[in-house]
mmCIF file of N, CA and C in Angstrom:
data_model
loop_
_atom_site.group_PDB
_atom_site.id
_atom_site.type_symbol
_atom_site.label_atom_id
_atom_site.label_comp_id
_atom_site.label_asym_id
_atom_site.label_seq_id
_atom_site.Cartn_x
_atom_site.Cartn_y
_atom_site.Cartn_z
ATOM 1 N N UNK A 1 27.664 1.202 6.882
ATOM 2 C CA UNK A 1 27.528 -0.197 6.759
ATOM 3 C C UNK A 1 26.098 -0.617 6.449
ATOM 4 N N UNK A 2 25.945 -1.863 6.287
ATOM 5 C CA UNK A 2 24.678 -2.482 5.923
ATOM 6 C C UNK A 2 23.576 -2.207 6.949
ATOM 7 N N UNK A 3 23.930 -2.270 8.247
ATOM 8 C CA UNK A 3 22.922 -2.088 9.290
ATOM 9 C C UNK A 3 22.913 -0.692 9.895
ATOM 10 N N UNK A 4 23.802 0.179 9.450
ATOM 11 C CA UNK A 4 23.921 1.507 10.034
ATOM 12 C C UNK A 4 23.140 2.534 9.218
ATOM 13 N N UNK A 5 22.092 3.100 9.792
ATOM 14 C CA UNK A 5 21.336 4.112 9.052
ATOM 15 C C UNK A 5 22.063 5.455 9.062
ATOM 16 N N UNK A 6 21.813 6.298 8.072
ATOM 17 C CA UNK A 6 22.378 7.643 8.089
ATOM 18 C C UNK A 6 21.669 8.478 9.160
ATOM 19 N N UNK A 7 22.175 9.676 9.452
ATOM 20 C CA UNK A 7 21.488 10.524 10.435
ATOM 21 C C UNK A 7 20.056 10.816 9.974
ATOM 22 N N UNK A 8 19.103 10.867 10.892
ATOM 23 C CA UNK A 8 17.718 11.134 10.495
ATOM 24 C C UNK A 8 17.555 12.549 9.932
ATOM 25 N N UNK A 9 16.641 12.675 8.990
ATOM 26 C CA UNK A 9 16.351 13.965 8.378
ATOM 27 C C UNK A 9 15.093 14.534 9.035
ATOM 28 N N UNK A 10 15.032 15.829 9.170
ATOM 29 C CA UNK A 10 13.843 16.474 9.730
ATOM 30 C C UNK A 10 12.669 16.324 8.776
ATOM 31 N N UNK A 11 11.495 16.162 9.313
ATOM 32 C CA UNK A 11 10.314 16.043 8.455
ATOM 33 C C UNK A 11 9.967 17.363 7.779
ATOM 34 N N UNK A 12 10.661 18.436 8.135
ATOM 35 C CA UNK A 12 10.455 19.733 7.484
ATOM 36 C C UNK A 12 11.530 20.011 6.435
ATOM 37 N N UNK A 13 12.462 19.084 6.273
ATOM 38 C CA UNK A 13 13.528 19.216 5.282
ATOM 39 C C UNK A 13 12.994 18.942 3.876
ATOM 40 N N UNK A 14 13.595 19.564 2.887
ATOM 41 C CA UNK A 14 13.225 19.290 1.494
ATOM 42 C C UNK A 14 13.656 17.884 1.084
ATOM 43 N N UNK A 15 14.558 17.270 1.832
ATOM 44 C CA UNK A 15 15.040 15.921 1.522
ATOM 45 C C UNK A 15 14.144 14.827 2.095
ATOM 46 N N UNK A 16 13.197 15.191 2.938
ATOM 47 C CA UNK A 16 12.276 14.220 3.533
ATOM 48 C C UNK A 16 11.279 13.777 2.466
ATOM 49 N N UNK A 17 11.167 12.459 2.192
ATOM 50 C CA UNK A 17 10.290 12.005 1.110
ATOM 51 C C UNK A 17 8.818 12.353 1.310
ATOM 52 N N UNK A 18 8.395 12.548 2.544
ATOM 53 C CA UNK A 18 7.006 12.910 2.801
ATOM 54 C C UNK A 18 6.650 14.295 2.310
ATOM 55 N N UNK A 19 7.663 15.116 2.002
ATOM 56 C CA UNK A 19 7.409 16.465 1.487
ATOM 57 C C UNK A 19 7.383 16.516 -0.034
ATOM 58 N N UNK A 20 7.615 15.412 -0.672
ATOM 59 C CA UNK A 20 7.621 15.350 -2.133
ATOM 60 C C UNK A 20 6.221 14.986 -2.626
ATOM 61 N N UNK A 21 5.570 15.906 -3.305
ATOM 62 C CA UNK A 21 4.186 15.709 -3.757
ATOM 63 C C UNK A 21 4.045 14.514 -4.704
ATOM 64 N N UNK A 22 5.131 14.113 -5.361
ATOM 65 C CA UNK A 22 5.055 12.968 -6.279
ATOM 66 C C UNK A 22 4.716 11.668 -5.555
ATOM 67 N N UNK A 23 5.005 11.577 -4.254
ATOM 68 C CA UNK A 23 4.767 10.352 -3.500
ATOM 69 C C UNK A 23 3.391 10.301 -2.834
ATOM 70 N N UNK A 24 2.716 11.432 -2.729
ATOM 71 C CA UNK A 24 1.491 11.510 -1.938
ATOM 72 C C UNK A 24 0.430 10.487 -2.340
ATOM 73 N N UNK A 25 0.222 10.269 -3.625
ATOM 74 C CA UNK A 25 -0.834 9.354 -4.044
ATOM 75 C C UNK A 25 -0.484 7.885 -3.795
ATOM 76 N N UNK A 26 0.789 7.595 -3.524
ATOM 77 C CA UNK A 26 1.224 6.217 -3.296
ATOM 78 C C UNK A 26 1.277 5.844 -1.812
ATOM 79 N N UNK A 27 1.015 6.777 -0.935
ATOM 80 C CA UNK A 27 1.200 6.553 0.495
ATOM 81 C C UNK A 27 -0.082 6.178 1.218
ATOM 82 N N UNK A 28 -0.939 5.444 0.578
ATOM 83 C CA UNK A 28 -2.222 5.113 1.183
ATOM 84 C C UNK A 28 -2.129 4.048 2.275
ATOM 85 N N UNK A 29 -1.054 3.290 2.308
ATOM 86 C CA UNK A 29 -0.931 2.229 3.310
ATOM 87 C C UNK A 29 -0.010 2.601 4.469
ATOM 88 N N UNK A 30 0.412 3.859 4.524
ATOM 89 C CA UNK A 30 1.304 4.314 5.589
ATOM 90 C C UNK A 30 0.463 5.067 6.616
ATOM 91 N N UNK A 31 0.673 4.760 7.894
ATOM 92 C CA UNK A 31 -0.156 5.365 8.941
ATOM 93 C C UNK A 31 0.067 6.875 9.046
ATOM 94 N N UNK A 32 -0.917 7.562 9.598
ATOM 95 C CA UNK A 32 -0.837 9.008 9.791
ATOM 96 C C UNK A 32 -0.026 9.351 11.022
ATOM 97 N N UNK A 33 0.619 10.495 10.986
ATOM 98 C CA UNK A 33 1.354 11.011 12.126
ATOM 99 C C UNK A 33 0.525 12.127 12.748
ATOM 100 N N UNK A 34 0.054 11.926 13.967
ATOM 101 C CA UNK A 34 -0.756 12.933 14.638
ATOM 102 C C UNK A 34 0.051 14.205 14.868
ATOM 103 N N UNK A 35 1.290 14.038 15.315
ATOM 104 C CA UNK A 35 2.155 15.194 15.600
ATOM 105 C C UNK A 35 2.397 16.030 14.350
ATOM 106 N N UNK A 36 2.813 15.367 13.267
ATOM 107 C CA UNK A 36 3.085 16.074 12.011
ATOM 108 C C UNK A 36 1.811 16.724 11.468
ATOM 109 N N UNK A 37 0.704 16.005 11.553
ATOM 110 C CA UNK A 37 -0.567 16.544 11.057
ATOM 111 C C UNK A 37 -0.962 17.789 11.836
ATOM 112 N N UNK A 38 -0.801 17.767 13.154
ATOM 113 C CA UNK A 38 -1.151 18.913 13.980
ATOM 114 C C UNK A 38 -0.275 20.124 13.660
ATOM 115 N N UNK A 39 1.038 19.902 13.565
ATOM 116 C CA UNK A 39 1.957 21.005 13.258
ATOM 117 C C UNK A 39 1.644 21.596 11.890
ATOM 118 N N UNK A 40 1.444 20.755 10.878
ATOM 119 C CA UNK A 40 1.158 21.236 9.527
ATOM 120 C C UNK A 40 -0.199 21.942 9.463
ATOM 121 N N UNK A 41 -1.178 21.477 10.240
ATOM 122 C CA UNK A 41 -2.491 22.110 10.277
ATOM 123 C C UNK A 41 -2.386 23.510 10.868
ATOM 124 N N UNK A 42 -1.640 23.656 11.950
ATOM 125 C CA UNK A 42 -1.451 24.974 12.568
ATOM 126 C C UNK A 42 -0.716 25.906 11.617
ATOM 127 N N UNK A 43 0.329 25.394 10.944
ATOM 128 C CA UNK A 43 1.100 26.192 9.991
ATOM 129 C C UNK A 43 0.252 26.716 8.845
ATOM 130 N N UNK A 44 -0.547 25.835 8.260
ATOM 131 C CA UNK A 44 -1.278 26.197 7.049
ATOM 132 C C UNK A 44 -2.643 26.821 7.328
ATOM 133 N N UNK A 45 -3.151 26.663 8.554
ATOM 134 C CA UNK A 45 -4.456 27.200 8.878
ATOM 135 C C UNK A 45 -5.607 26.356 8.349
ATOM 136 N N UNK A 46 -5.301 25.161 7.867
ATOM 137 C CA UNK A 46 -6.340 24.242 7.399
ATOM 138 C C UNK A 46 -5.932 22.828 7.778
ATOM 139 N N UNK A 47 -6.884 21.940 7.879
ATOM 140 C CA UNK A 47 -6.593 20.564 8.290
ATOM 141 C C UNK A 47 -5.712 19.881 7.243
ATOM 142 N N UNK A 48 -4.582 19.384 7.697
ATOM 143 C CA UNK A 48 -3.613 18.727 6.831
ATOM 144 C C UNK A 48 -3.203 17.411 7.465
ATOM 145 N N UNK A 49 -3.460 16.312 6.788
ATOM 146 C CA UNK A 49 -3.059 15.000 7.300
ATOM 147 C C UNK A 49 -1.725 14.601 6.682
ATOM 148 N N UNK A 50 -0.785 14.198 7.524
ATOM 149 C CA UNK A 50 0.543 13.805 7.052
ATOM 150 C C UNK A 50 0.809 12.356 7.413
ATOM 151 N N UNK A 51 1.425 11.638 6.495
ATOM 152 C CA UNK A 51 1.784 10.240 6.713
ATOM 153 C C UNK A 51 3.113 10.146 7.452
ATOM 154 N N UNK A 52 3.309 9.047 8.146
ATOM 155 C CA UNK A 52 4.527 8.833 8.929
ATOM 156 C C UNK A 52 5.495 7.985 8.116
ATOM 157 N N UNK A 53 6.527 8.605 7.595
ATOM 158 C CA UNK A 53 7.555 7.916 6.818
ATOM 159 C C UNK A 53 8.839 7.829 7.628
ATOM 160 N N UNK A 54 9.702 6.869 7.318
ATOM 161 C CA UNK A 54 10.974 6.790 8.046
ATOM 162 C C UNK A 54 11.823 8.037 7.796
ATOM 163 N N UNK A 55 12.475 8.517 8.832
ATOM 164 C CA UNK A 55 13.352 9.681 8.698
ATOM 165 C C UNK A 55 14.782 9.265 8.454
ATOM 166 N N UNK A 56 15.030 7.976 8.584
ATOM 167 C CA UNK A 56 16.343 7.410 8.317
ATOM 168 C C UNK A 56 16.143 5.913 8.097
ATOM 169 N N UNK A 57 16.913 5.343 7.192
ATOM 170 C CA UNK A 57 16.729 3.928 6.886
ATOM 171 C C UNK A 57 18.042 3.335 6.395
ATOM 172 N N UNK A 58 18.481 2.261 7.046
ATOM 173 C CA UNK A 58 19.693 1.570 6.602
ATOM 174 C C UNK A 58 19.341 0.663 5.421
ATOM 175 N N UNK A 59 20.346 0.141 4.769
ATOM 176 C CA UNK A 59 20.102 -0.796 3.676
ATOM 177 C C UNK A 59 19.381 -2.040 4.205
ATOM 178 N N UNK A 60 19.715 -2.476 5.414
ATOM 179 C CA UNK A 60 19.024 -3.619 6.019
ATOM 180 C C UNK A 60 17.546 -3.307 6.225
ATOM 181 N N UNK A 61 17.240 -2.104 6.731
ATOM 182 C CA UNK A 61 15.838 -1.703 6.921
ATOM 183 C C UNK A 61 15.083 -1.713 5.593
ATOM 184 N N UNK A 62 15.735 -1.207 4.565
ATOM 185 C CA UNK A 62 15.126 -1.171 3.231
ATOM 186 C C UNK A 62 14.841 -2.585 2.727
ATOM 187 N N UNK A 63 15.788 -3.472 2.897
ATOM 188 C CA UNK A 63 15.598 -4.851 2.442
ATOM 189 C C UNK A 63 14.534 -5.564 3.271
ATOM 190 N N UNK A 64 14.491 -5.305 4.580
ATOM 191 C CA UNK A 64 13.460 -5.905 5.433
ATOM 192 C C UNK A 64 12.064 -5.462 5.009
ATOM 193 N N UNK A 65 11.965 -4.267 4.428
ATOM 194 C CA UNK A 65 10.684 -3.720 3.995
ATOM 195 C C UNK A 65 10.318 -4.180 2.592
ATOM 196 N N UNK A 66 11.284 -4.276 1.704
ATOM 197 C CA UNK A 66 10.972 -4.536 0.299
ATOM 198 C C UNK A 66 10.959 -6.018 -0.084
ATOM 199 N N UNK A 67 11.787 -6.835 0.510
ATOM 200 C CA UNK A 67 11.823 -8.252 0.138
ATOM 201 C C UNK A 67 10.488 -8.950 0.422
ATOM 202 N N UNK A 68 9.854 -8.724 1.584
ATOM 203 C CA UNK A 68 8.533 -9.343 1.775
ATOM 204 C C UNK A 68 7.512 -8.874 0.728
ATOM 205 N N UNK A 69 7.560 -7.619 0.339
ATOM 206 C CA UNK A 69 6.639 -7.138 -0.701
ATOM 207 C C UNK A 69 6.890 -7.883 -2.012
ATOM 208 N N UNK A 70 8.155 -8.070 -2.337
ATOM 209 C CA UNK A 70 8.498 -8.792 -3.559
ATOM 210 C C UNK A 70 7.965 -10.219 -3.516
ATOM 211 N N UNK A 71 8.231 -10.914 -2.417
ATOM 212 C CA UNK A 71 7.842 -12.328 -2.352
ATOM 213 C C UNK A 71 6.339 -12.528 -2.180
ATOM 214 N N UNK A 72 5.670 -11.598 -1.498
ATOM 215 C CA UNK A 72 4.240 -11.755 -1.234
ATOM 216 C C UNK A 72 3.338 -11.146 -2.307
ATOM 217 N N UNK A 73 3.833 -10.163 -3.043
ATOM 218 C CA UNK A 73 2.980 -9.487 -4.023
ATOM 219 C C UNK A 73 3.468 -9.642 -5.460
ATOM 220 N N UNK A 74 4.726 -9.309 -5.702
ATOM 221 C CA UNK A 74 5.232 -9.301 -7.083
ATOM 222 C C UNK A 74 5.339 -10.716 -7.640
ATOM 223 N N UNK A 75 5.866 -11.645 -6.849
ATOM 224 C CA UNK A 75 6.013 -13.020 -7.343
ATOM 225 C C UNK A 75 4.657 -13.633 -7.690
ATOM 226 N N UNK A 76 3.686 -13.677 -6.761
ATOM 227 C CA UNK A 76 2.419 -14.321 -7.129
ATOM 228 C C UNK A 76 1.575 -13.524 -8.122
ATOM 229 N N UNK A 77 1.600 -12.198 -8.039
ATOM 230 C CA UNK A 77 0.744 -11.378 -8.900
ATOM 231 C C UNK A 77 1.305 -11.192 -10.308
ATOM 232 N N UNK A 78 2.604 -11.374 -10.480
ATOM 233 C CA UNK A 78 3.195 -11.114 -11.794
ATOM 234 C C UNK A 78 4.072 -12.257 -12.287
ATOM 235 N N UNK A 79 5.105 -12.569 -11.562
ATOM 236 C CA UNK A 79 6.068 -13.559 -12.052
ATOM 237 C C UNK A 79 5.454 -14.945 -12.226
ATOM 238 N N UNK A 80 4.649 -15.352 -11.268
ATOM 239 C CA UNK A 80 4.011 -16.675 -11.375
ATOM 240 C C UNK A 80 3.010 -16.743 -12.528
ATOM 241 N N UNK A 81 2.583 -15.595 -13.000
ATOM 242 C CA UNK A 81 1.631 -15.536 -14.111
ATOM 243 C C UNK A 81 2.324 -15.277 -15.449
ATOM 244 N N UNK A 82 3.658 -15.309 -15.424
ATOM 245 C CA UNK A 82 4.422 -15.139 -16.650
ATOM 246 C C UNK A 82 4.541 -13.703 -17.132
ATOM 247 N N UNK A 83 4.207 -12.731 -16.286
ATOM 248 C CA UNK A 83 4.301 -11.328 -16.677
ATOM 249 C C UNK A 83 5.740 -10.844 -16.514
ATOM 250 N N UNK A 84 6.077 -9.826 -17.274
ATOM 251 C CA UNK A 84 7.399 -9.207 -17.139
ATOM 252 C C UNK A 84 7.352 -8.165 -16.035
ATOM 253 N N UNK A 85 8.445 -8.056 -15.303
ATOM 254 C CA UNK A 85 8.520 -7.114 -14.206
ATOM 255 C C UNK A 85 9.833 -6.351 -14.308
ATOM 256 N N UNK A 86 9.752 -5.045 -14.164
ATOM 257 C CA UNK A 86 10.939 -4.205 -14.122
ATOM 258 C C UNK A 86 11.012 -3.599 -12.728
ATOM 259 N N UNK A 87 12.108 -3.836 -12.046
ATOM 260 C CA UNK A 87 12.303 -3.296 -10.700
ATOM 261 C C UNK A 87 13.542 -2.416 -10.755
ATOM 262 N N UNK A 88 13.402 -1.205 -10.252
ATOM 263 C CA UNK A 88 14.553 -0.300 -10.206
ATOM 264 C C UNK A 88 14.611 0.367 -8.838
ATOM 265 N N UNK A 89 15.775 0.825 -8.476
ATOM 266 C CA UNK A 89 15.928 1.555 -7.230
ATOM 267 C C UNK A 89 16.991 2.620 -7.438
ATOM 268 N N UNK A 90 17.042 3.541 -6.511
ATOM 269 C CA UNK A 90 18.062 4.588 -6.615
ATOM 270 C C UNK A 90 18.683 4.841 -5.263
ATOM 271 N N UNK A 91 19.930 5.222 -5.284
ATOM 272 C CA UNK A 91 20.683 5.635 -4.103
ATOM 273 C C UNK A 91 20.685 4.603 -2.991
ATOM 274 N N UNK A 92 20.667 3.317 -3.331
ATOM 275 C CA UNK A 92 20.752 2.281 -2.297
ATOM 276 C C UNK A 92 22.163 1.756 -2.229
#
């Protein structure tokens, strides 16, 4: 359902978005996870900082996160200035 999240995924799973290198440069506003950073540092033998991403998210959670971004950033920075905007999503 709309408010029911799927089962959480392990942060060590290949399906966890934090393990996808394509997202790393975009995660500058997400807080660090001390636990994940410590585990990854011990595993790799070098200091590794990991961001804290949701391990499960319902459609409601996704909308609660994205709609404010749309109204606070995309509308004033682009739409109000007459710019074209393309928004896409997957698997929602």
